PDB file of C-alpha atoms in Angstrom:
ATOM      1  CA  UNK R   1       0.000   0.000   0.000  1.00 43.00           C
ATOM      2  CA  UNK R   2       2.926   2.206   0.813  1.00 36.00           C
ATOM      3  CA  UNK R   3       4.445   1.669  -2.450  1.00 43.00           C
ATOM      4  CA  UNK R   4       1.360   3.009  -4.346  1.00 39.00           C
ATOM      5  CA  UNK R   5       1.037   6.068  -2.537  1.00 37.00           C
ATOM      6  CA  UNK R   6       4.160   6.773  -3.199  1.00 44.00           C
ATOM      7  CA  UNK R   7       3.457   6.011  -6.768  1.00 40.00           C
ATOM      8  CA  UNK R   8       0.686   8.032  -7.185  1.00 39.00           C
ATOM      9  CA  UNK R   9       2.317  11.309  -5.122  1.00 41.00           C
ATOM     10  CA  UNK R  10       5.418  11.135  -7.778  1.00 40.00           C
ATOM     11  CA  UNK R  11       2.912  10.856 -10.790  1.00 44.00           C
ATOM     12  CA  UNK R  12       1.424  14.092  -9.617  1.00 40.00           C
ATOM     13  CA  UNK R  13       4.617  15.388  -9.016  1.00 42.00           C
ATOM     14  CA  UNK R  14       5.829  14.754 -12.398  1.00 42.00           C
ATOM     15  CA  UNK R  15       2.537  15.583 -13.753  1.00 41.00           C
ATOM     16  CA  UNK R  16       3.401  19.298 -12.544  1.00 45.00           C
ATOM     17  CA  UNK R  17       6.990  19.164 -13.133  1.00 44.00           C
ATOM     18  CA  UNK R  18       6.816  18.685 -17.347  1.00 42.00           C
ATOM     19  CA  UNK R  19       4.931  22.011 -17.094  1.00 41.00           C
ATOM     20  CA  UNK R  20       7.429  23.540 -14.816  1.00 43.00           C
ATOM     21  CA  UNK R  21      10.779  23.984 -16.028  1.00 45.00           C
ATOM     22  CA  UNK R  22      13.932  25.028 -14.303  1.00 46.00           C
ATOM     23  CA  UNK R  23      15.513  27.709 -15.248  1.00 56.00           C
ATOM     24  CA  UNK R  24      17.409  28.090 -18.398  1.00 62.00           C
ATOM     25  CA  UNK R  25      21.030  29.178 -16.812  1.00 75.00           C
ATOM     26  CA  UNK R  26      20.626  25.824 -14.513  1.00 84.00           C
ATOM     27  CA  UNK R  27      20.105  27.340 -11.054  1.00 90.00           C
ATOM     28  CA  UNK R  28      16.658  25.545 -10.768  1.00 95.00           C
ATOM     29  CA  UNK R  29      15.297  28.886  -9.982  1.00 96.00           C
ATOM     30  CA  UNK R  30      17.739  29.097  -6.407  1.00 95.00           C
ATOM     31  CA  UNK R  31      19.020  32.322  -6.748  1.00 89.00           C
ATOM     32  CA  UNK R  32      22.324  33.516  -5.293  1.00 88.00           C
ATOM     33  CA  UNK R  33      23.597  36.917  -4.476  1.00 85.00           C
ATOM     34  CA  UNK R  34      26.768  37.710  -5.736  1.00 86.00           C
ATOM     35  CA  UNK R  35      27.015  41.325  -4.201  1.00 86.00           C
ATOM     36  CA  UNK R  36      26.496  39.375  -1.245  1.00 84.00           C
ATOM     37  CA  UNK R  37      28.535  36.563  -1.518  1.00 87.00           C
ATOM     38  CA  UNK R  38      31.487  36.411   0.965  1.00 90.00           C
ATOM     39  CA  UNK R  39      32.676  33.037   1.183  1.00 89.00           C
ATOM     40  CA  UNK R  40      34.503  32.027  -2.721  1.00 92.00           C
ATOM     41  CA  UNK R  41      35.566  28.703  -3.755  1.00 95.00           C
ATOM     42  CA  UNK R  42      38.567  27.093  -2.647  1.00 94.00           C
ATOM     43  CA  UNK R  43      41.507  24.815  -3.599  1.00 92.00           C
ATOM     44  CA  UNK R  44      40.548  21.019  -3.687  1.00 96.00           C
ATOM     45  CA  UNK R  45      42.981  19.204  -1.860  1.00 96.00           C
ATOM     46  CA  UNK R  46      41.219  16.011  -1.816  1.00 98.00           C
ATOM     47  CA  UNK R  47      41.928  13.449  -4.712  1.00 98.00           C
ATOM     48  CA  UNK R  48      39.048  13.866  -7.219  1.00 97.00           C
ATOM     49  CA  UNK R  49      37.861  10.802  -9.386  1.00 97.00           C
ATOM     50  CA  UNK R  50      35.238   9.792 -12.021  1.00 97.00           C
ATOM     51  CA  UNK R  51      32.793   7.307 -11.017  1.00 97.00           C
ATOM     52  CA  UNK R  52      33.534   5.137 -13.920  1.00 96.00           C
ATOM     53  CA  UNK R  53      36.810   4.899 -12.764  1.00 97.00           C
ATOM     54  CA  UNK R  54      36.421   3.281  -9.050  1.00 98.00           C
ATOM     55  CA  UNK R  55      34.499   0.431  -8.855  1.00 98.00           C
ATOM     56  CA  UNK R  56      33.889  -0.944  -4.942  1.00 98.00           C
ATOM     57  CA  UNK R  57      36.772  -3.070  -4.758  1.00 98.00           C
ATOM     58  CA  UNK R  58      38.978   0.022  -4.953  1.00 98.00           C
ATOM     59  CA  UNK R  59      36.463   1.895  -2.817  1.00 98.00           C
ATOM     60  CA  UNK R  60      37.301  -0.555   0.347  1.00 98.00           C
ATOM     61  CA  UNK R  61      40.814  -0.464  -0.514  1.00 98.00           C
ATOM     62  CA  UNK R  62      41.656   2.903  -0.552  1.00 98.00           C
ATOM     63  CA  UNK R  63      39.046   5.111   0.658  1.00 98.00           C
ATOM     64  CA  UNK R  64      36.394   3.283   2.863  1.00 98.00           C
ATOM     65  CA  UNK R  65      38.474   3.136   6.018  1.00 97.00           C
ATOM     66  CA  UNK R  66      41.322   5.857   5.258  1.00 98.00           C
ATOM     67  CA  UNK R  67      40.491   9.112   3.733  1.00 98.00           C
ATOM     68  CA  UNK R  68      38.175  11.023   1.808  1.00 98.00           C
ATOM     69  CA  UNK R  69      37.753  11.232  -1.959  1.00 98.00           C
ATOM     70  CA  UNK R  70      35.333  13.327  -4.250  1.00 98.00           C
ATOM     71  CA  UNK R  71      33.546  11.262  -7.035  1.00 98.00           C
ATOM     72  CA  UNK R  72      32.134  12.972  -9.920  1.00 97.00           C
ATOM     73  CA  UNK R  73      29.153  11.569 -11.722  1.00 94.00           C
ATOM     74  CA  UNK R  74      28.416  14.749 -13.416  1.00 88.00           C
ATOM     75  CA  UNK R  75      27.149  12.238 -16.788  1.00 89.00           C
ATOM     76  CA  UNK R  76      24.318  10.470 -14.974  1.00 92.00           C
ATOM     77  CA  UNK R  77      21.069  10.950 -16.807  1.00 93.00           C
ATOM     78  CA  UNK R  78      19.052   9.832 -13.063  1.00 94.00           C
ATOM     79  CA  UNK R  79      20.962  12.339 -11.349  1.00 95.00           C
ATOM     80  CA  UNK R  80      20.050  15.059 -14.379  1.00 93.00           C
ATOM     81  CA  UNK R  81      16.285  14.506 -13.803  1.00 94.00           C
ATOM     82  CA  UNK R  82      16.622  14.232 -10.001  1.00 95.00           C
ATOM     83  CA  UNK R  83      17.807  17.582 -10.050  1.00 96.00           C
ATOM     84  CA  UNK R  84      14.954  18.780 -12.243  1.00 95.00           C
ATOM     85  CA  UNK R  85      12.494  17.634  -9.621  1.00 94.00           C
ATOM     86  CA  UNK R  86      14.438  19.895  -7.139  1.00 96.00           C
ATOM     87  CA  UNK R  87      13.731  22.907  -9.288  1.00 97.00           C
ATOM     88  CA  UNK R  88      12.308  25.839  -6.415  1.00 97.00           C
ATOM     89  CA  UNK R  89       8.762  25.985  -8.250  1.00 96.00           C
ATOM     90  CA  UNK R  90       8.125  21.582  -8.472  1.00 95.00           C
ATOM     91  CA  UNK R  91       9.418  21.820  -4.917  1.00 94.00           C
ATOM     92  CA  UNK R  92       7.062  24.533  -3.591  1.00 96.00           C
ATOM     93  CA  UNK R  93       4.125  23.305  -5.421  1.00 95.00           C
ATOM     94  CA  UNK R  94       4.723  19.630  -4.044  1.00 93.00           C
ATOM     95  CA  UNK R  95       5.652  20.397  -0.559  1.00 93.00           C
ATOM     96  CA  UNK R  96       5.753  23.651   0.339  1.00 95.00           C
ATOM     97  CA  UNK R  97       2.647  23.511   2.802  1.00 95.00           C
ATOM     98  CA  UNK R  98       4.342  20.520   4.378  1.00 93.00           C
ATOM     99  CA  UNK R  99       6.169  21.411   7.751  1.00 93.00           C
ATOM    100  CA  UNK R 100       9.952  20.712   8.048  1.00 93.00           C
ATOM    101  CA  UNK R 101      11.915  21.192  11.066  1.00 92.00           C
ATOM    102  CA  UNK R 102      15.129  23.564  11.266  1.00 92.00           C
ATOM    103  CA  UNK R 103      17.996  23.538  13.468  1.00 90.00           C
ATOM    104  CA  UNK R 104      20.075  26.415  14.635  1.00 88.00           C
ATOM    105  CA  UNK R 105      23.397  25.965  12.369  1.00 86.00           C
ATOM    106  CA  UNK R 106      26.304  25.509  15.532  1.00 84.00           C
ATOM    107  CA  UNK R 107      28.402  22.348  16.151  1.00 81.00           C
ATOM    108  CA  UNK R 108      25.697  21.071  18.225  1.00 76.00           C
ATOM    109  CA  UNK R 109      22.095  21.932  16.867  1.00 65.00           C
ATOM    110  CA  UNK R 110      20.502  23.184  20.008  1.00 70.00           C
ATOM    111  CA  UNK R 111      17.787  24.038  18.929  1.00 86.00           C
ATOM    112  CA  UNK R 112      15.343  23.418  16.618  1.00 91.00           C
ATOM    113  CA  UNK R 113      12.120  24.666  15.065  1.00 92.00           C
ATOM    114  CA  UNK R 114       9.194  23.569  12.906  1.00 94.00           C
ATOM    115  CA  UNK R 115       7.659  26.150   9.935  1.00 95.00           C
ATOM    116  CA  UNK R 116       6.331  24.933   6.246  1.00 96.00           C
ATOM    117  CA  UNK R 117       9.121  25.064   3.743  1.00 95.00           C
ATOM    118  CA  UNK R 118       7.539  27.817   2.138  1.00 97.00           C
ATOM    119  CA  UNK R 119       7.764  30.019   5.519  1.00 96.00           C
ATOM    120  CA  UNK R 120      11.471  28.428   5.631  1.00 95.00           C
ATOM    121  CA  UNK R 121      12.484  29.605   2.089  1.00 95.00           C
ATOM    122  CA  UNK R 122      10.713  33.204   1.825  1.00 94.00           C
ATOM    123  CA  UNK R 123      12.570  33.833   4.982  1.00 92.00           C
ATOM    124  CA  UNK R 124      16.149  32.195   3.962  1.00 91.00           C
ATOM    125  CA  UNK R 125      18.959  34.676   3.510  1.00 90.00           C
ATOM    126  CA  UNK R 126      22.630  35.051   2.764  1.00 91.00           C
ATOM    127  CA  UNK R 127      24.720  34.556   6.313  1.00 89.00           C
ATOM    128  CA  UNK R 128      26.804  37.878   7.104  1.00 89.00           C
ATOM    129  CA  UNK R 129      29.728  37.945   9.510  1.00 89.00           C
ATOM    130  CA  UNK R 130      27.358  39.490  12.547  1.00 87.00           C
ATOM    131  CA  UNK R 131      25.110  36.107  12.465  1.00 87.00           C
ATOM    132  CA  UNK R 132      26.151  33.772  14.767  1.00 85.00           C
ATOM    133  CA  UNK R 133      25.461  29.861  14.354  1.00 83.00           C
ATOM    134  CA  UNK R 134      23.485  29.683  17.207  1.00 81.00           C
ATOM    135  CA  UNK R 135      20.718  32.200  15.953  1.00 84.00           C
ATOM    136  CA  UNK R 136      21.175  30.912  11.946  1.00 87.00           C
ATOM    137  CA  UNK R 137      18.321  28.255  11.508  1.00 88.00           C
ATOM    138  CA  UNK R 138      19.276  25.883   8.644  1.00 88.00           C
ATOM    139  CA  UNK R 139      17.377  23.262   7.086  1.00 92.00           C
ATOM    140  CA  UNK R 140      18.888  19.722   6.942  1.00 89.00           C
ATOM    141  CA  UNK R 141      17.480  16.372   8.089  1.00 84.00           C
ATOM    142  CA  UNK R 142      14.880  15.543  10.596  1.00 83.00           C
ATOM    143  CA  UNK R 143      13.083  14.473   6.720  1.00 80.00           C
ATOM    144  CA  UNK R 144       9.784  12.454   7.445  1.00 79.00           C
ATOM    145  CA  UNK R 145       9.860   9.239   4.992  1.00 80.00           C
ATOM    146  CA  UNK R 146       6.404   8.978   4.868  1.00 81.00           C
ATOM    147  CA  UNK R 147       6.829  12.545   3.288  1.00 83.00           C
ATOM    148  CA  UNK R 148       9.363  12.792   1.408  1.00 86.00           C
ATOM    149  CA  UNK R 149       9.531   9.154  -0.546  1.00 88.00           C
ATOM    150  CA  UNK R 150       8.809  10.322  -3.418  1.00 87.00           C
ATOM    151  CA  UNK R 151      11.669  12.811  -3.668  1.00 89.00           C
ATOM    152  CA  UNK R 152      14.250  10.088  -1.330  1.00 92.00           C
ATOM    153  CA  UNK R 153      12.533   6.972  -4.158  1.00 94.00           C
ATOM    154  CA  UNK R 154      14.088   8.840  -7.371  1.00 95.00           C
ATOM    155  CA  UNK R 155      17.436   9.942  -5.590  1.00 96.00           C
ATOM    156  CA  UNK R 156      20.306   7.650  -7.555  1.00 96.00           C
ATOM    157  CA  UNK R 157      22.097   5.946  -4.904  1.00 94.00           C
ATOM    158  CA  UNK R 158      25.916   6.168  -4.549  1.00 95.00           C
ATOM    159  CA  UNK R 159      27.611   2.584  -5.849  1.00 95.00           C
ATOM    160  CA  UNK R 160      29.053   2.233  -2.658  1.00 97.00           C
ATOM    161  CA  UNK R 161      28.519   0.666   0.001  1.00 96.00           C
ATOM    162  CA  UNK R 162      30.186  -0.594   3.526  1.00 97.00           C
ATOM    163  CA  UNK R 163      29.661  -3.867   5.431  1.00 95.00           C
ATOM    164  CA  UNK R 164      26.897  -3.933   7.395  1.00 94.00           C
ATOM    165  CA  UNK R 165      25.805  -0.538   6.933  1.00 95.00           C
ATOM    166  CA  UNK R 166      22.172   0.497   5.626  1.00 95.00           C
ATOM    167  CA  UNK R 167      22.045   4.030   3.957  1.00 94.00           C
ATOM    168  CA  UNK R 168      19.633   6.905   5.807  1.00 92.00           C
ATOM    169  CA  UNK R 169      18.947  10.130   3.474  1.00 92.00           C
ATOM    170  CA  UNK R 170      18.867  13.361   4.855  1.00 91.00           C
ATOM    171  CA  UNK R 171      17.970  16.588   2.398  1.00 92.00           C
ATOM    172  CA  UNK R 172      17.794  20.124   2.767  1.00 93.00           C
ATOM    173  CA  UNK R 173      18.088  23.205   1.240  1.00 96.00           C
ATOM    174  CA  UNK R 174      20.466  26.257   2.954  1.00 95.00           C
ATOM    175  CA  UNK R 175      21.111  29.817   1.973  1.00 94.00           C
ATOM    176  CA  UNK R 176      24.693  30.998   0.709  1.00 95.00           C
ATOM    177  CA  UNK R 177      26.931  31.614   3.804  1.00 94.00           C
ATOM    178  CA  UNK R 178      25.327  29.440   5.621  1.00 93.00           C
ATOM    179  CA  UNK R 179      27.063  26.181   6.678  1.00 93.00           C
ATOM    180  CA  UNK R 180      27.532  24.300  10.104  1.00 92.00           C
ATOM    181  CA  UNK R 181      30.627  24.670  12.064  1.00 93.00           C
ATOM    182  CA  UNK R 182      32.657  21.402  12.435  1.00 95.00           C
ATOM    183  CA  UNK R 183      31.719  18.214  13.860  1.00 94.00           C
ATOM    184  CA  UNK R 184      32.127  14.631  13.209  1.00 94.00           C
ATOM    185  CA  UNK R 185      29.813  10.949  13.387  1.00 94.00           C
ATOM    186  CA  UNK R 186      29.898   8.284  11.368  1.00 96.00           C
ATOM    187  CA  UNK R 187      30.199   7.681   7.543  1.00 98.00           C
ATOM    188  CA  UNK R 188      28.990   9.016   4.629  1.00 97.00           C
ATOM    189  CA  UNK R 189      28.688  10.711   1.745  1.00 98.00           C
ATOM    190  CA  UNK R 190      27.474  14.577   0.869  1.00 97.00           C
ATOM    191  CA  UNK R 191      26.167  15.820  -2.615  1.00 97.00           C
ATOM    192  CA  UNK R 192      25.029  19.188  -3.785  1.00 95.00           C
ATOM    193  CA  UNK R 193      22.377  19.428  -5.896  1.00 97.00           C
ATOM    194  CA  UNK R 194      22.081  22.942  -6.880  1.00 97.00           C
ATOM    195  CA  UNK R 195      25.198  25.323  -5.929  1.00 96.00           C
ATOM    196  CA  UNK R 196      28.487  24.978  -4.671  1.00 96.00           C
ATOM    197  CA  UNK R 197      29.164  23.622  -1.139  1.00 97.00           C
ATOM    198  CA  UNK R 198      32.562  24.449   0.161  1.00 98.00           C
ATOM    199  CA  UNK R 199      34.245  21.299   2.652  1.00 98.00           C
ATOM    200  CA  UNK R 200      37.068  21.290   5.145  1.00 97.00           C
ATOM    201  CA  UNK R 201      37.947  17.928   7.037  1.00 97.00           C
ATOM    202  CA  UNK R 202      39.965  16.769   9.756  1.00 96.00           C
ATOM    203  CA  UNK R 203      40.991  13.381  10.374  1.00 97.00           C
ATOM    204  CA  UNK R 204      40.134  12.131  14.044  1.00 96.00           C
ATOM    205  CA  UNK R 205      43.334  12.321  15.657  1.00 95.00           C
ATOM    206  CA  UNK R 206      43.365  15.837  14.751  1.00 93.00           C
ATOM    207  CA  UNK R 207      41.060  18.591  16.774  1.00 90.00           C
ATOM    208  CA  UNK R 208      40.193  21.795  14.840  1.00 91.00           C
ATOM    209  CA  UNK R 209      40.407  24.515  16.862  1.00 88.00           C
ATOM    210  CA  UNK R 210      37.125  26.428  16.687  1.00 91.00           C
ATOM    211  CA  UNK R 211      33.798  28.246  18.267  1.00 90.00           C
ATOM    212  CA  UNK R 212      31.453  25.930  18.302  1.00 88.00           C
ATOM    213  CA  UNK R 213      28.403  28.541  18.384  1.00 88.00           C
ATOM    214  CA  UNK R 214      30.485  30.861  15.455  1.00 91.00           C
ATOM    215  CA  UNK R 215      29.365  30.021  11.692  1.00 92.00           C
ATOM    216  CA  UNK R 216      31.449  28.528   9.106  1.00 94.00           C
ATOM    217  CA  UNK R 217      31.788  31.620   7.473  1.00 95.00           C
ATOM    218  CA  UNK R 218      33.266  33.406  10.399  1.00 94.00           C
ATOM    219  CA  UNK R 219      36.194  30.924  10.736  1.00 95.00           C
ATOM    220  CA  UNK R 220      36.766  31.271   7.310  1.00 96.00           C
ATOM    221  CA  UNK R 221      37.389  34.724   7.754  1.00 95.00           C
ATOM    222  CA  UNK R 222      38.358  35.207  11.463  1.00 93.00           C
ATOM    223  CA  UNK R 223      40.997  31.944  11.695  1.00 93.00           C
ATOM    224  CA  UNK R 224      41.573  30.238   8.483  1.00 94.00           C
ATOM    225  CA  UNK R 225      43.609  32.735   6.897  1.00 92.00           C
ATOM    226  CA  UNK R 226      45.973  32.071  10.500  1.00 89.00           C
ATOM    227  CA  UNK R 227      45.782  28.550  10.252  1.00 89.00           C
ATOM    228  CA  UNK R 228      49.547  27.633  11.883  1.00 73.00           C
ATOM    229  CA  UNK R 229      49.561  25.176   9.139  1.00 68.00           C
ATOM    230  CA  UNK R 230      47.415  23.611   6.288  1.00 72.00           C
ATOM    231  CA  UNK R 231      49.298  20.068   6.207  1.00 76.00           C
ATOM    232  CA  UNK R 232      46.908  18.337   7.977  1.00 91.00           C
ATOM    233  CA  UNK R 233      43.759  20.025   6.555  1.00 95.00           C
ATOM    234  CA  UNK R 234      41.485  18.808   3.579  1.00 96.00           C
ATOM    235  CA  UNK R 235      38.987  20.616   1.358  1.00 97.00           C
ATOM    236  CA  UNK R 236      37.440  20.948  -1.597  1.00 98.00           C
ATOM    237  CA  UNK R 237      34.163  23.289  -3.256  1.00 98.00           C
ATOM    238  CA  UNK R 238      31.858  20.283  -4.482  1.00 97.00           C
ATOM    239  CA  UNK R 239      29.896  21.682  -7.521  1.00 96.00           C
ATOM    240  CA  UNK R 240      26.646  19.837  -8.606  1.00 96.00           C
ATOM    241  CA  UNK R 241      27.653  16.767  -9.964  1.00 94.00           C
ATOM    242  CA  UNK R 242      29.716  15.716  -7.176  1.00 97.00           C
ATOM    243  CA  UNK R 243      29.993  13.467  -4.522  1.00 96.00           C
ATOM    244  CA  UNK R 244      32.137  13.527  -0.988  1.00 98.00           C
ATOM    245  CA  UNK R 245      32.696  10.434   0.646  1.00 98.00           C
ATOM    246  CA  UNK R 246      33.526  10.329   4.539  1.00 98.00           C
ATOM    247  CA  UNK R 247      35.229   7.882   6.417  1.00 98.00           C
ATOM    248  CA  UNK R 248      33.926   7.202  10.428  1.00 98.00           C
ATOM    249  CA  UNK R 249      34.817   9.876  12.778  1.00 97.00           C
ATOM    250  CA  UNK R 250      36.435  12.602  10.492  1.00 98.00           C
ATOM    251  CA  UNK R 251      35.920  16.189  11.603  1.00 97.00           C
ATOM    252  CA  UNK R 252      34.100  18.318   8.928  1.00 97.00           C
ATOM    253  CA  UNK R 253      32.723  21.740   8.536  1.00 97.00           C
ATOM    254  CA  UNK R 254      30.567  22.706   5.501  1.00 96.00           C
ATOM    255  CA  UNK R 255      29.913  26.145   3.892  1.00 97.00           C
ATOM    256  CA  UNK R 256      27.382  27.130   1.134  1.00 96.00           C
ATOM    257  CA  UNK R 257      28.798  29.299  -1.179  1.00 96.00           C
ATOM    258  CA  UNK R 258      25.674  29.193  -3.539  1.00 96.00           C
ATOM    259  CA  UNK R 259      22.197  28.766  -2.635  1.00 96.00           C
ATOM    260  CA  UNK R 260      22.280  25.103  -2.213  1.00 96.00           C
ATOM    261  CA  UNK R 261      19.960  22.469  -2.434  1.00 97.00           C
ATOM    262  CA  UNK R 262      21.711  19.632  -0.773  1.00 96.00           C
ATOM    263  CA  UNK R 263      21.298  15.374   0.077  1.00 95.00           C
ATOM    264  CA  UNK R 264      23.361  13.561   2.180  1.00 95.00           C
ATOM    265  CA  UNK R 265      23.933   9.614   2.686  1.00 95.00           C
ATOM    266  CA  UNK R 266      24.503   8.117   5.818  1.00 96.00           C
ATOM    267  CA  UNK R 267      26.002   4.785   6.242  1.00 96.00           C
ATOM    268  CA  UNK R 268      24.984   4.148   9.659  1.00 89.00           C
TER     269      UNK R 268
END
């Protein structure tokens, strides 16, 4: 039975979607402000790879267990029309009465707070240096299945899986700026949909040193540029296209530089 509503809610989803386009420059509609825009990509320091080119063998081997890598599948047709049911107007017209539940964007997501996306998104702005994470509410996870199937059913998986781990979604969508602070748990991997997501990572033995209630955006600009040294830190600007995978336990802050719309796999 759950199967066929799901069904049904994706046919009406599509139904509205071939009269809906994105936009023709590719933004889906999720505008950015580049008179805004403080936070610029960065160097990629993290080994970069086509998904043709690592099957799961190679995946154990080298990655699973030892260090990140970024995968791009920029050629895959699912992940073309996944994004096209992301566009801003099929995603307001299909959920954007639905409550979702935001969390303040700080290490530790103290709080939280339910709206409808559509309160969520007419209300979403760029960070600015003055916003601190514990005031910035950001939306990512806390996704009700029951909901959000139809959107989680079409999502093309990653190849790649671990032993005995079962992959949990978690989606959102996050103004440019915006980004949570760093923190670790267990694996997975992190893909932008629309926009450019900025990553910096930390393997476990090392501690970042860093405000857990300050935003991304104000290390960036407060401490980064002081960092003693850089040896021992990772990061990369995924665009749309691209996939991060992260081993168990690695430290990892995330910045939007765009307006992003944003999934994440958990291996858990």
């Amino acid at each position: 039975m759950f199967e066929k509503v799901n069904l049904l809610l994706f046919c009406v989803f599509i139904a509205h979607f071939r009269h809906s386009s994105s936009t023709s420059d590719g933004s889906g509609g999720w505008a950015s402000f580049p008179n805004e825009m403080i936070a610029q990509p960065g160097d990629c320091t993290i080994e970069r790879i086509e998904i043709e080119e690592l099957n799961q063998d190679e995946f154990l081997s080298k990655y699973a267990f030892a260090k990140p890598v970024v995968i791009r599948r920029t050629n895959d047709k699912k992940l073309k029309q996944f994004k096209e049911l992301l566009a801003k107007d099929n995603l307001l017209h299909r959920f954007g009465d639905h409550q979702i539940r935001v969390s303040t964007a700080n290490t530790y997501s103290y709080k939280k707070l339910d709206v409808t996306m559509r309160q969520y998104l007419e209300q979403m702005k760029p960070q600015t240096l003055d916003m601190l994470g514990n005031e910035t509410y950001y939306w990512f996870g806390d996704n009700n299945y029951t909901e959000w199937g139809p959107i989680f059913d079409q999502y093309p998986l990653p190849p790649y899986f671990l032993p005995k781990k079962t992959p949990v979604f978690s989606f959102g969508v996050a103004a440019q700026g915006t980004g949570v602070p760093f923190h670790w748990h267990g694996p997975g991997f992190g893909e932008t949909i629309y926009g450019r997501k900025r990553w910096f990572l930390y393997a476990p033995d090392v501690h970042p040193s860093f405000n857990p209630d300050r935003s991304t955006l104000h290390w960036l600009v407060t401490d980064y540029p002081h960092l003693a040294s850089r040896e021992s830190l990772l990061e990369c600007t995924l665009e749309p296209g691209e996939l991060l995978y992260f081993p168990d336990h690695w430290w990892h802050a995330t910045l939007n530089v765009d307006t992003c719309v944003f999934i994440s796999t958990f291996l858990g």
